[in-house]
CSV table of C-alpha atoms in Angstrom, one decimal:
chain,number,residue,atom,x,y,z
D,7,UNK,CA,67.9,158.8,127.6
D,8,UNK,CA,70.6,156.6,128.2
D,9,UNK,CA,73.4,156.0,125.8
D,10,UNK,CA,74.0,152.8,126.1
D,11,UNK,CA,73.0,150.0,123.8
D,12,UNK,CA,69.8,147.8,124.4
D,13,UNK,CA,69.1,144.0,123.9
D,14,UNK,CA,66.2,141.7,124.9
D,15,UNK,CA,67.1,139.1,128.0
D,16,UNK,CA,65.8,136.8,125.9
D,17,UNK,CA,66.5,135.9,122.8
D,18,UNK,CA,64.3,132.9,122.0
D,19,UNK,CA,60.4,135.3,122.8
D,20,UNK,CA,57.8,134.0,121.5
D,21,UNK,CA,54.7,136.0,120.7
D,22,UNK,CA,50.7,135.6,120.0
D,23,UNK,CA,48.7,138.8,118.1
D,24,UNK,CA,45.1,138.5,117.0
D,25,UNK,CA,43.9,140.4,113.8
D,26,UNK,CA,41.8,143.4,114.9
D,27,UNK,CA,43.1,143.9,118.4
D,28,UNK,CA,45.9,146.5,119.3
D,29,UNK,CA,47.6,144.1,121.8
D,30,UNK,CA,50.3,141.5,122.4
D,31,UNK,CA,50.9,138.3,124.3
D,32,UNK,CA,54.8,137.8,124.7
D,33,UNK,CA,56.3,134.9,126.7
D,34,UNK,CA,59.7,134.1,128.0
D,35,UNK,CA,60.6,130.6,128.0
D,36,UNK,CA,63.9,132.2,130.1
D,37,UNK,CA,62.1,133.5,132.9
D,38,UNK,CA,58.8,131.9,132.1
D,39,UNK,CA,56.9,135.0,132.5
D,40,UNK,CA,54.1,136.3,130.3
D,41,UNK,CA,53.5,140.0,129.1
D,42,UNK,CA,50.7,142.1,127.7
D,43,UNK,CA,52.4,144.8,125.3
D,44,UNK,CA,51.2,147.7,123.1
D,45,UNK,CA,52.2,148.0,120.1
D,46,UNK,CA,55.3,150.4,120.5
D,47,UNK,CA,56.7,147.8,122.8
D,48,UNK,CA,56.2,144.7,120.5
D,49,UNK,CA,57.8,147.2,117.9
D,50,UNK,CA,60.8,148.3,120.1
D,51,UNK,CA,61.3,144.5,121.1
D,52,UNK,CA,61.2,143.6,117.1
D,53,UNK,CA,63.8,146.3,116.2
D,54,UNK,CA,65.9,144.7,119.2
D,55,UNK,CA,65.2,141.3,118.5
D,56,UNK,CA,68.9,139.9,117.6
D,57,UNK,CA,70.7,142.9,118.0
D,58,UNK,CA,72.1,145.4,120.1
D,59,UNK,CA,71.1,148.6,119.4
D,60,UNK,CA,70.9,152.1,120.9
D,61,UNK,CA,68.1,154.3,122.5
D,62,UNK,CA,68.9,157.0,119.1
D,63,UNK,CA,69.2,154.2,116.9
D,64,UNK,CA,65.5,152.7,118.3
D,65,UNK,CA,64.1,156.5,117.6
D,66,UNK,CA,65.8,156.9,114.4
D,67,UNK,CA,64.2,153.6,113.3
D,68,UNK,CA,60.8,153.6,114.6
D,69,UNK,CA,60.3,157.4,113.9
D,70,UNK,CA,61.4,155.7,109.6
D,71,UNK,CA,58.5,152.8,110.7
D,72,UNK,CA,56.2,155.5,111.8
D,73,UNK,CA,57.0,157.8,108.8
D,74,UNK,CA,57.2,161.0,111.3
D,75,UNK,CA,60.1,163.0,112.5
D,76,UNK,CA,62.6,161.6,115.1
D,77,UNK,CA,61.4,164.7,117.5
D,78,UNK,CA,61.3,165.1,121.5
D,79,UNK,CA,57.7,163.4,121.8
D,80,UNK,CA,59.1,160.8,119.8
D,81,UNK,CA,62.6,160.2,122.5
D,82,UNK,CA,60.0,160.5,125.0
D,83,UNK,CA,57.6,157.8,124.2
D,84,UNK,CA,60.7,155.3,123.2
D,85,UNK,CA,62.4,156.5,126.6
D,86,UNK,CA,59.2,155.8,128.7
D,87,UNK,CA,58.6,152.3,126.2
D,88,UNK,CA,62.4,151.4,127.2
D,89,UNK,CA,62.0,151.7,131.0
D,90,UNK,CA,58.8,149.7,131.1
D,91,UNK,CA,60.7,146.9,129.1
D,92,UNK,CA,63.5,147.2,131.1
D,93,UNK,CA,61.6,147.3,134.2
D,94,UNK,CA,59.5,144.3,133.7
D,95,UNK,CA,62.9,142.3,132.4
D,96,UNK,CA,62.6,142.1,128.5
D,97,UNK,CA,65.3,143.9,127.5
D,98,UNK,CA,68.9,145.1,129.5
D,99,UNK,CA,71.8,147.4,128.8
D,100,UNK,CA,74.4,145.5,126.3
D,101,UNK,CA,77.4,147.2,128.5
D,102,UNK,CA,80.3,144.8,129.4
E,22,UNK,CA,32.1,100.2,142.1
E,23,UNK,CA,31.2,103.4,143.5
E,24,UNK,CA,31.8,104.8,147.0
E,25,UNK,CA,28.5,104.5,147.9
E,26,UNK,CA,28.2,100.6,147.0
E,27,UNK,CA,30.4,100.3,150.0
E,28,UNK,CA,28.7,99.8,154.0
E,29,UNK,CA,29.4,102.1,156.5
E,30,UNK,CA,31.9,99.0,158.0
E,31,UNK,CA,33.4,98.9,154.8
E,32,UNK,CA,34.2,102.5,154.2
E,33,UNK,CA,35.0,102.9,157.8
E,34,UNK,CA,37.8,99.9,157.1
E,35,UNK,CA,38.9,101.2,154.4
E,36,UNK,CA,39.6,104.8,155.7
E,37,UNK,CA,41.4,104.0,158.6
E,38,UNK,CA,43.4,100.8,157.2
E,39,UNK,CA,45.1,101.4,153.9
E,40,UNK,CA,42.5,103.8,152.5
E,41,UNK,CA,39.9,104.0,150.3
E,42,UNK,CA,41.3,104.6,146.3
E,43,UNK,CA,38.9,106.9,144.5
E,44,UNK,CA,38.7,108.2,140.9
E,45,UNK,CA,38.6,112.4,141.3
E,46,UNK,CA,39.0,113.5,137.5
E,47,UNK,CA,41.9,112.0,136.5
E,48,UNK,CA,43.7,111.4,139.1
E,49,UNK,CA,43.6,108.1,141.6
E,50,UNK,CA,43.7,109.1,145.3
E,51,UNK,CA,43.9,107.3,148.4
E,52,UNK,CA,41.4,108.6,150.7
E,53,UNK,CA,42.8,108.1,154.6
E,54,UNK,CA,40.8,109.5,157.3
E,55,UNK,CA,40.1,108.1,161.3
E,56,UNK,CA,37.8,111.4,161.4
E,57,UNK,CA,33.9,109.8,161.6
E,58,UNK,CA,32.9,113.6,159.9
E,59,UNK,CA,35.3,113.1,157.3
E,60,UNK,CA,33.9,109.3,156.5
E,61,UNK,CA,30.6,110.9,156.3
E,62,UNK,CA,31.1,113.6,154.3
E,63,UNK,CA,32.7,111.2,151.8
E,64,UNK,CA,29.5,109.2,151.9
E,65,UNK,CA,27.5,112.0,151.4
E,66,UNK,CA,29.5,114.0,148.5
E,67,UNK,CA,32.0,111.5,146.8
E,68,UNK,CA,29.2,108.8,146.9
E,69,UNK,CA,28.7,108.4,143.4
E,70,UNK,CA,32.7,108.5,143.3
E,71,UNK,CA,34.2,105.0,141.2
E,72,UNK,CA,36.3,103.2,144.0
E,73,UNK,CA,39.2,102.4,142.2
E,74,UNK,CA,40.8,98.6,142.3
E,75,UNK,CA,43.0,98.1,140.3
E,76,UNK,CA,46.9,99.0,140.7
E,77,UNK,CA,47.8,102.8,140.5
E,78,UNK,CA,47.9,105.8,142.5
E,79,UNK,CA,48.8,109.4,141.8
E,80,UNK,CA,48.2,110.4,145.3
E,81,UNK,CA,47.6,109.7,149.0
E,82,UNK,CA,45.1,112.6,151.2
E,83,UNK,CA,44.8,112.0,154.7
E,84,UNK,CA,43.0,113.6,157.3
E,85,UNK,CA,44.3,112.8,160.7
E,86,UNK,CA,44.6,113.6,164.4
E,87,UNK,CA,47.6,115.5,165.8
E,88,UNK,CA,49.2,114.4,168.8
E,89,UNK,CA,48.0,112.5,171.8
E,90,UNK,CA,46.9,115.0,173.9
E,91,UNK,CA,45.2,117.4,170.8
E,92,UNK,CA,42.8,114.6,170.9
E,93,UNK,CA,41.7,115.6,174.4
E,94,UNK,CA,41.6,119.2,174.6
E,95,UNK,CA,40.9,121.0,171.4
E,96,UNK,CA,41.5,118.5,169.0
E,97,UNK,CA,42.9,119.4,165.6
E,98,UNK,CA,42.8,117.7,162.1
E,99,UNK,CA,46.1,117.4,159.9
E,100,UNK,CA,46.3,117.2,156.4
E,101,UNK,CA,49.4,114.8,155.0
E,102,UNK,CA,49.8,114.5,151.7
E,103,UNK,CA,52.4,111.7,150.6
E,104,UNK,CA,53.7,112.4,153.9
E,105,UNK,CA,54.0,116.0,153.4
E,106,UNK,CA,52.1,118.3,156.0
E,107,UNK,CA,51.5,121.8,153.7
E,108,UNK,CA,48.8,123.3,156.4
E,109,UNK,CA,49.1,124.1,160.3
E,110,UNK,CA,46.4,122.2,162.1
E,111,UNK,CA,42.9,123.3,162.1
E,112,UNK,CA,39.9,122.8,164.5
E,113,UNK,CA,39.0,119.5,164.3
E,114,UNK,CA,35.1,120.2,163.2
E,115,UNK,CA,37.0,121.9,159.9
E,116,UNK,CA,38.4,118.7,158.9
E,117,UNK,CA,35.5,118.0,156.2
E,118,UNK,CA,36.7,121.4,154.7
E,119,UNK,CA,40.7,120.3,155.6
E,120,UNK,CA,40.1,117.5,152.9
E,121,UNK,CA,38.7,119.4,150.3
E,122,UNK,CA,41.5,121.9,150.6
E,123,UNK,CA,44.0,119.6,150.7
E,124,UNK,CA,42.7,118.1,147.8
E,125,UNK,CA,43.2,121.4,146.2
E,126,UNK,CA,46.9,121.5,147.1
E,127,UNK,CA,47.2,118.1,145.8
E,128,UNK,CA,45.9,118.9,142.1
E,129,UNK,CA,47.7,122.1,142.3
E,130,UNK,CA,51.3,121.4,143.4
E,131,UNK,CA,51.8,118.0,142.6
E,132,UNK,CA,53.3,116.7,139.4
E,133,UNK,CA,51.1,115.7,136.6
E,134,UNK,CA,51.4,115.8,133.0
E,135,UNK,CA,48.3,118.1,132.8
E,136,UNK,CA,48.2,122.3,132.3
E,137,UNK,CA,46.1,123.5,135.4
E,138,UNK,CA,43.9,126.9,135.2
E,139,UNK,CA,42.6,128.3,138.2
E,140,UNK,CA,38.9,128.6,136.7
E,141,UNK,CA,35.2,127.1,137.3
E,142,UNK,CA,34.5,124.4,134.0
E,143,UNK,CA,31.0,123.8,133.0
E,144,UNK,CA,30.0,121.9,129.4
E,145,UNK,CA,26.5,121.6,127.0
E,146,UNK,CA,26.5,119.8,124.1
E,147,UNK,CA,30.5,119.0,124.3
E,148,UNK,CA,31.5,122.7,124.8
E,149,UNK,CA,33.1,124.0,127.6
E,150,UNK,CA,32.5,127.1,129.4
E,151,UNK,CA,35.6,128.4,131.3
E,152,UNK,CA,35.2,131.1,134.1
E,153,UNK,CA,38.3,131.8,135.5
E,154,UNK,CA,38.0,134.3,138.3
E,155,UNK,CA,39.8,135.5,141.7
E,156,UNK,CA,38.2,134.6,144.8
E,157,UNK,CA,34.9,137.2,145.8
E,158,UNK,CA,34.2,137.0,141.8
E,159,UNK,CA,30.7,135.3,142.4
E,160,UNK,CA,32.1,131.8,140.5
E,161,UNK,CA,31.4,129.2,142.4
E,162,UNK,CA,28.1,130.7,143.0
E,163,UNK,CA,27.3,130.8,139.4
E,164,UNK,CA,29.1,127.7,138.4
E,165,UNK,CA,26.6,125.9,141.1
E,166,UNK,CA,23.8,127.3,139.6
E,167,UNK,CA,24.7,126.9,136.4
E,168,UNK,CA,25.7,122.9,137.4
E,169,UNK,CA,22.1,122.4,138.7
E,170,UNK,CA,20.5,124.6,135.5
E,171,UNK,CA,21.2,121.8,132.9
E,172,UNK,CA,25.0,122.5,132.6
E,173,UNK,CA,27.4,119.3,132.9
E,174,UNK,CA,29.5,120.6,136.1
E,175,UNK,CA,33.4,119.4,135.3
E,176,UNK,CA,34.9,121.4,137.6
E,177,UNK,CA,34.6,124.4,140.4
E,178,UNK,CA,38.4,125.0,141.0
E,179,UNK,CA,40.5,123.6,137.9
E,180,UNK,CA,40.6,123.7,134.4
E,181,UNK,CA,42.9,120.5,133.8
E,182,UNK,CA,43.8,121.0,130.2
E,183,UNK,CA,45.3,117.7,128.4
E,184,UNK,CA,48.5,119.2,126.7
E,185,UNK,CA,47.7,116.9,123.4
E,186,UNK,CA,44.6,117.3,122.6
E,187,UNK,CA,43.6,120.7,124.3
E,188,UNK,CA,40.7,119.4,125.4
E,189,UNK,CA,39.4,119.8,129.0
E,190,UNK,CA,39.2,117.0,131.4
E,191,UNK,CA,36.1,116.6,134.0
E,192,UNK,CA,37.0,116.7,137.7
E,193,UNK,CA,34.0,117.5,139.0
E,194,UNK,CA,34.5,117.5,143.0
E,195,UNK,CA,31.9,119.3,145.7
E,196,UNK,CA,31.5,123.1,145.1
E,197,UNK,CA,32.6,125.8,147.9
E,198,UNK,CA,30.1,128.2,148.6
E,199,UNK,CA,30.6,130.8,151.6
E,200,UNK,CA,28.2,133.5,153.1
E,201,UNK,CA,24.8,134.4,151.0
E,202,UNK,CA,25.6,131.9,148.2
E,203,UNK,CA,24.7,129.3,150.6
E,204,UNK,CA,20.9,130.5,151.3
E,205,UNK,CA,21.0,131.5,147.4
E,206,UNK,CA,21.5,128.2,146.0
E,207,UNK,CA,19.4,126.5,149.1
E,208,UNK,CA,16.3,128.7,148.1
E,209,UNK,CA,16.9,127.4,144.3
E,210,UNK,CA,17.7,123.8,144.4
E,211,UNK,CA,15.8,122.8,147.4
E,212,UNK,CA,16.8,119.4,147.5
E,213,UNK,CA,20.8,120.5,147.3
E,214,UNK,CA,23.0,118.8,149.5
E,215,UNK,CA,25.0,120.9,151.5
E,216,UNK,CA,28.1,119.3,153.5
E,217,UNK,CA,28.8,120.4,157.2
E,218,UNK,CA,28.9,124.2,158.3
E,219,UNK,CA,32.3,125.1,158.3
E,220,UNK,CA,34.3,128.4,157.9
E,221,UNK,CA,36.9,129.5,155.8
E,222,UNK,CA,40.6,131.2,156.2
E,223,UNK,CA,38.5,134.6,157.1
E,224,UNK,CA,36.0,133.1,159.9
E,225,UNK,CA,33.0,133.4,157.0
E,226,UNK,CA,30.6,130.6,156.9
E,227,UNK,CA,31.6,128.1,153.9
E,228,UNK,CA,29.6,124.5,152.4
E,229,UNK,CA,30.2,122.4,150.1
E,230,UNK,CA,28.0,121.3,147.6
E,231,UNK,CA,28.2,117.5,146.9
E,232,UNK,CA,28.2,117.7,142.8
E,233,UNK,CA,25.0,116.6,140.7
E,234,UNK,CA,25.6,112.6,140.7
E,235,UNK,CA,25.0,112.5,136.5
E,236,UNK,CA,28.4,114.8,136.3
E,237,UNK,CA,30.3,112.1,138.3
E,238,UNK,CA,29.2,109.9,136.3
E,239,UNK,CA,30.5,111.6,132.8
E,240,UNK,CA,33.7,112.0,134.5
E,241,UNK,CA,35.8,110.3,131.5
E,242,UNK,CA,33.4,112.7,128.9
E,243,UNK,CA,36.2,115.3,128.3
E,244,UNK,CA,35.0,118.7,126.7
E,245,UNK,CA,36.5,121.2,123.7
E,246,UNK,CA,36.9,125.0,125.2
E,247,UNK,CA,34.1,127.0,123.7
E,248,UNK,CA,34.2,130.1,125.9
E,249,UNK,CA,36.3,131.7,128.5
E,250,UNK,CA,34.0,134.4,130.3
E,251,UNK,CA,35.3,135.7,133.0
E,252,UNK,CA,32.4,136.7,135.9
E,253,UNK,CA,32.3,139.7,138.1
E,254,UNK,CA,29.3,139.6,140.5
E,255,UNK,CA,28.6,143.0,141.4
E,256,UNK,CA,25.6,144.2,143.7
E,257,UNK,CA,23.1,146.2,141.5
E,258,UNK,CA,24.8,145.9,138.4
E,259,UNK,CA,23.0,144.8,134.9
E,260,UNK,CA,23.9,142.1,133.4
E,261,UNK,CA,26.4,143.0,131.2
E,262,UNK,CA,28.2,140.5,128.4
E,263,UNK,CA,31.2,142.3,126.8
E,264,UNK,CA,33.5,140.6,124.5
E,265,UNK,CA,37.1,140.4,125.2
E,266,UNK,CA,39.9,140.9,123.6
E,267,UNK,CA,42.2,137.1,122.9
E,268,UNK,CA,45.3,138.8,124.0
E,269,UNK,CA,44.2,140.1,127.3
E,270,UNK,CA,41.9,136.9,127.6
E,271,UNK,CA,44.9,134.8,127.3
E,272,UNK,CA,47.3,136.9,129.6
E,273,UNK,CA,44.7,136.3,132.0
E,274,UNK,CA,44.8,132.4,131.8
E,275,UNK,CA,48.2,132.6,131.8
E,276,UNK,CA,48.4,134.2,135.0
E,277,UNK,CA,45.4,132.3,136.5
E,278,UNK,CA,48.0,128.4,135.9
E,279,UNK,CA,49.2,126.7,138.6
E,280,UNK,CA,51.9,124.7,136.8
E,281,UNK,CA,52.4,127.3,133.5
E,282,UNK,CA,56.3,127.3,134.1
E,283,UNK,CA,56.7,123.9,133.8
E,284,UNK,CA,55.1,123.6,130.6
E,285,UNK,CA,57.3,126.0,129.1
E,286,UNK,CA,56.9,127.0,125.6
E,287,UNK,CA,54.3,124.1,124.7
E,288,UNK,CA,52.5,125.8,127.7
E,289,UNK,CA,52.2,128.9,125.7
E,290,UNK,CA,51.0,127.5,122.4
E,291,UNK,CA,48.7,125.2,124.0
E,292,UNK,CA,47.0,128.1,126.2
E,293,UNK,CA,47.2,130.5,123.2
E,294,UNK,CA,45.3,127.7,120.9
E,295,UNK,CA,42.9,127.4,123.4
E,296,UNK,CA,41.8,131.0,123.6
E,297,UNK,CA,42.3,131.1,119.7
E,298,UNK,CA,39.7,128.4,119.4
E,299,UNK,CA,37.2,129.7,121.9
E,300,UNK,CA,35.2,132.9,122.0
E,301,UNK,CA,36.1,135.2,125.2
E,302,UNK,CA,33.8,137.6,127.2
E,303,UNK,CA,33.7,139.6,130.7
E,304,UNK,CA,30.3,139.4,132.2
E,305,UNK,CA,29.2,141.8,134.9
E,306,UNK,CA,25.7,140.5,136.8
E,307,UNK,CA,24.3,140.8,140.4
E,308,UNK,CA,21.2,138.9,139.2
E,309,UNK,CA,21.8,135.2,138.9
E,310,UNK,CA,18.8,134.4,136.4
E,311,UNK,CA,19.8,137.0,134.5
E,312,UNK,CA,23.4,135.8,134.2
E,313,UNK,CA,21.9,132.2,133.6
E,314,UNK,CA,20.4,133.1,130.8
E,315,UNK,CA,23.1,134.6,129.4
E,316,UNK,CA,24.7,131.4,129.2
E,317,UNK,CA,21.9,129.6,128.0
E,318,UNK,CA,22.2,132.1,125.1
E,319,UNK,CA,26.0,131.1,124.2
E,320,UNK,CA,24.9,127.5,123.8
E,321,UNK,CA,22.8,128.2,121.6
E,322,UNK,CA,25.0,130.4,119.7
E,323,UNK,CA,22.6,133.8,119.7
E,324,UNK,CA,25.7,135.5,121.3
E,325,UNK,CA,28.8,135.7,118.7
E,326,UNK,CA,30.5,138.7,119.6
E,327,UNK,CA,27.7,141.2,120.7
E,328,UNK,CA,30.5,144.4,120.7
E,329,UNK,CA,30.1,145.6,123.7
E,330,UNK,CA,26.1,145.0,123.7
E,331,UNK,CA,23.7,144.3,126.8
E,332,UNK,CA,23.3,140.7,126.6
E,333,UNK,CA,20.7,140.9,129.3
């Protein structure tokens, strides 16, 4: 992974979760786009939500929220989680 | 006043002079057309239409001739739009079809204060049904059959959601129907009236259906979303009703606007309250009772959330 620090694109997200189902709605009012995320990408946007933190920090954290060890399966899944949220333009490298 | 009040002079005069204004939902439009097939069809399928006369206008939809010679060797039909031409010409004969389309591209691109779904609207007992689907889905099919089945028709083509009050507003225009769903709803409404044979952007036959006159009539009656079922008309499948999830259901709205970006945030909320309120299903059919029925259960509230249960 990268070792560069993370960030959303946009800090003002709004998002919609219903009780029961294992999905989220997030919207940009930035780009205006809308996004159907899982729950390890609504957790990886909360942790980054504000801040800039990075991709060890995210696996330290969530590996605490998940109550497992911060082990390779772990950097995988947040490594894979961080591309797709990169990719789809939720979150960018906080590099000058 | 309603369109059909008016003589054949009359509309005639009005069409080719400073046009006709007509109420379509909520919008005021002046009707312009010199095309005698376009005058007719509006007789025929905006004749229960009101003719609007007082001050006020949102837009102007015209249907005209191209140049000089165009009128003698394959003539073609232009639609303007407050003097802006979105389409190339077409065939002339398609100019029936040209005004309905262009209509479309008026509702959709043109500024309103209005959030605009993509999606059929029908309403019982002050509940809407929403059924927003990509083209091929089976829609207008069902929303035609469900319109002439003792559901109020308010729209085939928008949702037009009013951003205060969430509640759905009627525009309730002539229904598309191409290929088979022509001779389907002939063979079940006999009496049906179906507007000049014309094609659509793929060369397949395409007819509109003038709407039920008692659903023009209503136009003002506004609706509360109740359901958001999204059809899929599939040959030789059962009629399936599956309940779906809020979040996806609302993704799908979202992505099904017109006009979501410039609604912003509020845009967000106001689609996100609408799916909160309503209950939200995917229904798979190739048989059209069968898919009628279904509905006519959800208005009477037999179908909650079935989990994943054949609802046929």
């Amino acid at each position: 992974m990268p070792p560069w620090p993370w960030r959303t694109v946009d800090p003002g997200l709004v998002s919609r979760h219903w009780a029961g189902e294992d999905e989220w709605v997030v919207y940009s009012p930035q780009s205006t786009d809308v996004h159907l995320l899982n729950a390890a990408a609504c957790d990886l946007l909360d942790l980054l939500s504000g801040r800039s933190v990075t991709s060890d920090e995210l696996v330290s954290a969530l590996a605490i929220r998940a109550g497992r060890a911060p082990d390779e399966e772990l950097r995988q899944a947040v490594g894979a989680t961080i591309s797709s949220l990169d990719a789809a333009g939720l979150i960018a490298p906080d590099v000058p | 006043m309603i369109v059909r009040d008016l003589s054949a002079a009359q509309l005639r005069t009005a069409l080719t002079g400073d046009g006709l204004r007509v109420q379509i939902g909520p919008f005021v439009v002046r009707l312009r057309s010199t095309f005698s097939s376009v005058r007719d069809y509006i007789a025929s399928h905006y004749a229960y239409f009101p003719v609007v006369e007082t001050p006020g206008l949102h837009f102007t939809a015209e249907v005209r001739r191209t140049g000089f010679w165009r009128t003698l060797v394959r003539p073609q039909a232009t639609f303007g739009a407050d003097s802006r031409f979105p389409f190339t010409p077409l065939p002339a004969r398609l100019a029936p079809g040209l005004l309905e389309w262009g209509l479309n591209w008026c509702v959709g691109r043109l500024p309103h204060p209005w959030l605009l779904l993509h999606s059929a609207v029908i309403e019982r007992g002050g509940r809407a049904a929403l059924l927003p689907a990509p083209p091929g889905s089976g829609k207008s099919t069902l929303c035609a059959a469900l319109a002439f089945s003792g559901w109020r028709l308010l729209s085939d083509e928008f949702a037009i959601v009013d951003p205060q009050s969430g509640d759905v507003v009627p525009i309730p225009r002539p229904i598309a129907l191409k290929r088979q769903s022509i001779d389907v709803m002939r063979a079940r409404v006999p009496d049906i009236n179906l507007g000049p044979e014309l094609e659509d952007n793929e060369g397949n036959p395409a007819r509109y259906v003038a709407p039920p006159s008692s659903a023009v009539e209503r136009l003002h009656e506004r609706a509360r979303p109740a359901w958001v079922v999204v059809p899929k008309w599939q040959a030789g499948s059962a009629t399936i009703l599956e309940p779906d999830s809020r979040a996806r259901t609302l993704f799908h709205l979202a992505d099904s606007s017109f006009n979501f970006n410039t609604h912003g945030k509020a845009g967000f909320t106001l689609l996100a309250d609408l799916v909160d309120e309503a209950s939200c299903y995917k229904l798979t059919y190739s048989n059209l009772d069968e898919a009628l029925a279904v509905f006519d259960r959800l208005a009477r509230g037999e179908v909650i959330h079935p989990e994943g249960a054949n609802a046929s």
